[in-house]
Short mmCIF file of C-alpha atoms in Angstrom, two decimals:
data_model
loop_
_atom_site.label_atom_id
_atom_site.label_comp_id
_atom_site.label_asym_id
_atom_site.label_seq_id
_atom_site.Cartn_x
_atom_site.Cartn_y
_atom_site.Cartn_z
CA MET B 3 4.19 20.00 -0.82
CA LEU B 4 5.69 16.73 0.37
CA ILE B 5 6.21 14.08 -2.33
CA ASN B 6 6.98 10.39 -1.90
CA PHE B 7 9.16 9.20 -4.78
CA ILE B 8 8.94 5.42 -5.18
CA THR B 9 11.37 3.30 -7.17
CA PHE B 10 11.70 -0.43 -7.77
CA LYS B 11 14.89 -2.42 -8.32
CA TRP B 12 15.12 -6.18 -8.60
CA GLY B 13 17.36 -8.62 -10.40
CA SER B 14 20.75 -7.77 -11.85
CA LYS B 15 19.93 -5.63 -14.90
CA TYR B 16 20.38 -2.33 -13.05
CA SER B 17 22.78 -1.64 -10.21
CA SER B 18 22.18 0.45 -7.13
CA LEU B 19 23.88 3.32 -8.96
CA TYR B 20 20.77 3.73 -11.10
CA VAL B 21 18.65 4.27 -8.00
CA ASN B 22 21.22 6.53 -6.39
CA ARG B 23 21.51 8.76 -9.44
CA VAL B 24 17.76 9.34 -9.50
CA TYR B 25 17.91 10.23 -5.83
CA TRP B 26 20.96 12.48 -6.17
CA ALA B 27 19.41 14.32 -9.13
CA MET B 28 16.24 14.83 -7.10
CA LYS B 29 18.29 16.13 -4.16
CA ALA B 30 20.02 18.61 -6.43
CA LEU B 31 17.06 19.75 -8.53
CA TYR B 32 13.81 19.39 -6.61
CA THR B 33 12.99 22.53 -4.63
CA SER B 34 10.46 21.20 -2.16
CA GLU B 35 10.21 18.40 0.43
CA PHE B 36 10.37 14.78 -0.61
CA ILE B 37 10.98 11.28 0.74
CA PHE B 38 12.71 8.76 -1.52
CA HIS B 39 11.83 5.05 -1.34
CA CYS B 40 13.30 2.00 -3.02
CA ILE B 41 11.52 -1.36 -3.01
CA THR B 42 14.17 -3.94 -3.81
CA ASP B 43 15.52 -7.45 -3.41
CA ASP B 44 19.05 -6.14 -2.84
CA PRO B 45 19.70 -2.92 -0.88
CA GLU B 46 23.49 -3.17 -1.11
CA GLY B 47 25.09 0.06 -2.32
CA LEU B 48 22.01 2.26 -1.95
CA ASP B 49 22.46 5.73 -0.49
CA LYS B 50 21.95 5.64 3.28
CA ASP B 51 19.20 8.28 3.10
CA ILE B 52 16.99 6.20 0.80
CA ILE B 53 14.17 4.40 2.62
CA VAL B 54 14.45 0.74 1.67
CA ARG B 55 11.75 -1.94 1.74
CA ASP B 56 12.02 -5.66 0.99
CA ILE B 57 10.26 -6.35 -2.29
CA GLN B 58 9.09 -9.82 -1.23
CA LYS B 59 7.35 -8.40 1.84
CA THR B 60 6.09 -5.17 0.26
CA ALA B 61 5.29 -5.89 -3.39
CA PRO B 62 6.27 -9.45 -4.34
CA LEU B 63 6.94 -10.29 -7.97
CA ASN B 64 4.11 -11.79 -10.02
CA LYS B 65 3.82 -13.76 -13.25
CA VAL B 66 3.09 -10.70 -15.39
CA PHE B 67 5.97 -8.21 -15.65
CA CYS B 68 5.72 -5.28 -13.21
CA THR B 69 2.21 -6.08 -11.93
CA ASN B 70 3.73 -6.19 -8.44
CA ARG B 71 3.79 -2.40 -8.69
CA PHE B 72 -0.03 -2.43 -8.48
CA ASN B 73 0.48 -3.02 -4.75
CA THR B 74 1.52 0.61 -4.40
CA PHE B 75 -1.95 1.64 -5.63
CA SER B 76 -3.73 0.03 -2.68
CA LYS B 77 -5.42 2.34 -0.20
CA ASP B 78 -3.70 0.27 2.50
CA PHE B 79 -0.17 0.67 1.12
CA TYR B 80 2.25 1.97 3.73
CA ILE B 81 3.08 5.18 1.81
CA LYS B 82 0.35 7.82 2.05
CA GLY B 83 -0.16 11.25 0.50
CA ASN B 84 1.36 12.39 -2.80
CA LYS B 85 3.19 9.60 -4.61
CA ILE B 86 5.31 9.32 -7.73
CA LEU B 87 6.39 5.96 -9.13
CA PHE B 88 9.50 6.61 -11.19
CA ASP B 89 11.50 4.18 -13.35
CA ILE B 90 15.16 4.13 -12.34
CA ASP B 91 16.28 4.29 -15.98
CA GLY B 92 14.60 7.67 -16.42
CA LEU B 93 16.59 10.89 -16.68
CA ILE B 94 15.48 13.93 -14.68
CA GLN B 95 16.37 17.08 -16.61
CA LYS B 96 15.05 19.87 -14.37
CA ASP B 97 13.06 20.67 -11.23
CA LEU B 98 9.66 18.95 -11.21
CA TYR B 99 8.23 21.22 -8.54
CA LEU B 100 6.57 23.84 -10.77
CA TYR B 101 4.70 21.16 -12.71
CA LEU B 102 3.68 19.24 -9.60
CA LYS B 103 2.56 22.39 -7.79
CA GLU B 104 0.27 23.39 -10.68
CA TYR B 105 -1.04 19.85 -11.11
CA ASN B 106 -1.49 19.41 -7.33
CA PHE B 107 -2.25 15.69 -7.73
CA CYS B 108 -5.85 16.48 -8.69
CA GLU B 109 -6.04 13.13 -10.50
CA PRO B 110 -3.79 10.12 -11.10
CA ARG B 111 -1.67 10.44 -14.23
CA PHE B 112 0.31 8.04 -16.39
CA VAL B 113 2.46 8.58 -19.47
CA GLU B 114 0.73 8.28 -22.83
CA PRO B 115 3.45 7.39 -25.38
CA ILE B 116 2.36 9.92 -28.00
CA TRP B 117 5.60 9.31 -29.89
CA GLN B 118 3.63 6.36 -31.29
CA ASP B 119 1.00 6.80 -33.98
CA LYS B 120 -2.29 7.10 -32.08
CA LYS B 121 -4.35 5.52 -34.81
CA LEU B 122 -2.54 2.24 -34.18
CA LYS B 123 -4.36 1.89 -30.87
CA TYR B 124 -7.52 1.25 -32.89
CA GLU B 125 -5.92 -0.81 -35.64
CA ASN B 126 -3.87 -3.02 -33.31
CA TYR B 127 -5.92 -2.98 -30.14
CA HIS B 128 -5.00 -5.89 -27.84
CA ASN B 129 -2.05 -6.75 -30.07
CA ASN B 130 1.22 -4.90 -30.61
CA THR B 131 0.32 -1.35 -29.65
CA CYS B 132 0.28 -0.19 -26.03
CA MET B 133 -0.67 3.42 -25.35
CA VAL B 134 0.06 3.41 -21.62
CA ASN B 135 3.49 3.80 -20.08
CA SER B 136 4.28 3.58 -16.36
CA SER B 137 7.69 5.23 -16.23
CA PHE B 138 6.22 8.25 -14.40
CA ILE B 139 2.99 7.65 -12.45
CA THR B 140 1.63 10.33 -10.12
CA TRP B 141 -1.27 9.95 -7.69
CA LYS B 142 -2.26 10.51 -4.09
CA ASP B 143 -3.87 8.42 -1.38
CA ASP B 144 -6.40 5.96 -2.86
CA GLN B 145 -6.86 7.47 -6.35
CA LEU B 146 -5.63 4.28 -8.01
CA ASN B 147 -7.10 1.81 -5.56
CA PHE B 148 -9.65 0.75 -8.21
CA VAL B 149 -6.79 -0.72 -10.30
CA TYR B 150 -5.39 -2.60 -7.31
CA GLU B 151 -8.81 -3.98 -6.32
CA PHE B 152 -9.57 -5.15 -9.87
CA TYR B 153 -6.19 -6.85 -10.16
CA LYS B 154 -6.52 -8.44 -6.72
CA LYS B 155 -9.97 -9.81 -7.59
CA HIS B 156 -8.98 -11.14 -11.04
CA LYS B 157 -5.30 -11.93 -10.47
CA LYS B 158 -5.41 -15.60 -11.48
CA LEU B 159 -7.41 -14.92 -14.64
CA ILE B 160 -5.17 -12.00 -15.61
CA GLU B 161 -2.02 -14.08 -15.15
CA ILE B 162 -3.48 -16.86 -17.31
CA LYS B 163 -4.55 -14.42 -20.03
CA TYR B 164 -1.41 -12.25 -20.12
CA GLY B 165 1.42 -14.37 -18.72
CA PRO B 166 5.12 -13.46 -18.68
CA ALA B 167 5.13 -12.22 -22.29
CA ASN B 168 3.10 -9.13 -21.34
CA SER B 169 3.34 -6.36 -18.77
CA SER B 170 1.41 -4.18 -16.36
CA ASP B 171 1.30 -1.46 -19.03
CA ARG B 172 -0.57 -3.70 -21.44
CA ILE B 173 -3.05 -4.65 -18.71
CA LEU B 174 -3.63 -0.98 -17.96
CA PHE B 175 -4.07 -0.26 -21.66
CA ASN B 176 -6.44 -3.13 -22.36
CA LEU B 177 -8.57 -2.79 -19.25
CA PHE B 178 -8.39 0.83 -18.11
CA TYR B 179 -7.26 3.04 -21.00
CA ASP B 180 -10.60 4.84 -21.35
CA VAL B 181 -10.60 5.98 -17.71
CA LEU B 182 -6.91 6.76 -17.22
CA LYS B 183 -5.53 10.30 -17.18
CA PHE B 184 -2.16 11.29 -18.63
CA HIS B 185 0.55 13.88 -18.16
CA PRO B 186 0.23 16.73 -20.67
CA LYS B 187 2.56 17.28 -23.60
CA GLY B 188 5.90 18.79 -22.72
CA ILE B 189 6.55 16.82 -19.53
CA ILE B 190 8.25 13.61 -20.66
CA TYR B 191 9.62 12.28 -23.96
CA SER B 192 11.35 9.14 -25.18
CA TYR B 193 15.10 9.26 -25.75
CA SER B 194 14.86 6.32 -28.15
CA PHE B 195 11.64 7.14 -30.02
CA GLY B 196 11.07 10.89 -29.93
CA ALA B 197 8.47 13.17 -28.36
CA GLU B 198 5.34 13.34 -30.49
CA HIS B 199 4.10 11.62 -33.62
CA PRO B 200 4.45 12.60 -36.44
CA ASN B 201 6.29 15.91 -36.20
CA ASP B 202 8.85 15.45 -33.41
CA LEU B 203 10.39 12.02 -33.70
CA GLU B 204 14.11 12.74 -33.76
CA ILE B 205 15.75 10.18 -31.51
CA GLU B 206 18.52 10.77 -28.95
CA LYS B 207 17.79 14.50 -28.95
CA TYR B 208 18.10 16.69 -25.86
CA ARG B 209 14.80 18.56 -25.49
CA THR B 210 15.64 21.26 -22.98
CA GLU B 211 12.04 22.31 -22.37
CA TYR B 212 11.01 18.87 -21.02
CA TYR B 213 11.25 17.80 -17.39
CA MET B 214 12.49 14.29 -18.06
CA SER B 215 13.23 11.64 -20.64
CA THR B 216 12.54 7.93 -20.52
CA PHE B 217 14.59 5.15 -22.07
CA LEU B 218 12.01 2.35 -22.54
CA THR B 219 14.28 -0.67 -22.53
CA SER B 220 12.14 -3.11 -20.54
CA HIS B 221 11.21 -5.22 -23.56
CA GLY B 222 14.47 -5.27 -25.47
CA THR B 223 13.93 -2.00 -27.32
CA GLY B 224 15.51 1.41 -26.96
CA THR B 225 18.93 2.49 -25.73
CA GLU B 226 20.14 1.89 -22.19
CA LEU B 227 20.94 5.05 -20.27
CA HIS B 228 24.56 4.01 -19.71
CA ASP B 229 24.92 3.61 -23.51
CA ALA B 230 23.30 6.94 -24.38
CA LYS B 231 24.90 9.94 -26.06
CA GLN B 232 27.32 12.15 -24.17
CA TRP B 233 24.78 14.82 -23.23
CA ALA B 234 22.60 12.19 -21.52
CA THR B 235 25.37 10.37 -19.67
CA ASP B 236 26.86 13.70 -18.57
CA MET B 237 23.52 14.72 -17.10
CA TRP B 238 23.06 11.28 -15.53
CA GLU B 239 26.46 11.43 -13.81
CA LYS B 240 26.36 15.14 -12.95
CA TYR B 241 25.30 14.81 -9.31
CA ASP B 242 27.44 11.81 -8.36
CA ARG B 243 28.82 11.74 -4.83
#
C-alpha cells in the first residue's frame, strides 16, 4: 500500500532537521512503500530523497493560519492516491503500517483532541474551544475536495471573518465538525496535554502503545520537541544520519 506523506515547512521557526527527522523515522519504521513530500519556501538542508515543491507555486500562504494546506485536499492536487498530512513537530513512535492497512483509507480522518473536555465544545462553541486538530490527516484522492471547494468559493468571506488570529483547525471545527471523521483512540496523543479527558491527562508521558505524539505549539502553547524530556528527544534523534 503506497502512501504519500506530505509535510509543510515555511518561515524560520523549524529547521530542515525537523522535516528530515520525520523522514528518517519513517524510513526506519514504516514497513511498506511510501513517498515523502515537503512543500516549503526553503529547501536548503532537506534530505536529497525528499520530493520538494515550492510553497508559493503549490500551496501559497493565506491570511488565516495554515489554510494554504486546504490546497492539498483538491481533487486536482498533484499528489494522488493515499495521502497523509503530517506536522513536522510530531513524533513517530512506531510503525504506522498496521493501523493504515486496517483503516485502508476508507474515509478521511483528522485528530479529535480528546485530551480536552468534550463538553466545552458546546459551552464555548465558536470561541475558545477547538475540537479538530490537523497534525495527522489521512485521506485518499478527492475525499476532502468538499472542504477545498467550500474554502475556494468563500475564501474572501472566511478571511474577513477569521483573520490571522485563527487557524484552519478552527475553520474545520466551526464549519465541518459534524461531518468530519477522526482517528480512533490509541493512535495519537498530546505530549503537552495528555491522551484522554478526564482519566489520562499526565503530561510529558511516554505512552508506548500509541503510534505517535503531537506537540501542539502552533499557538504559543505546549512544549517544543527540541525542549522535550529525554525520552522524546532520544527518540527524535534516534535515526539521524
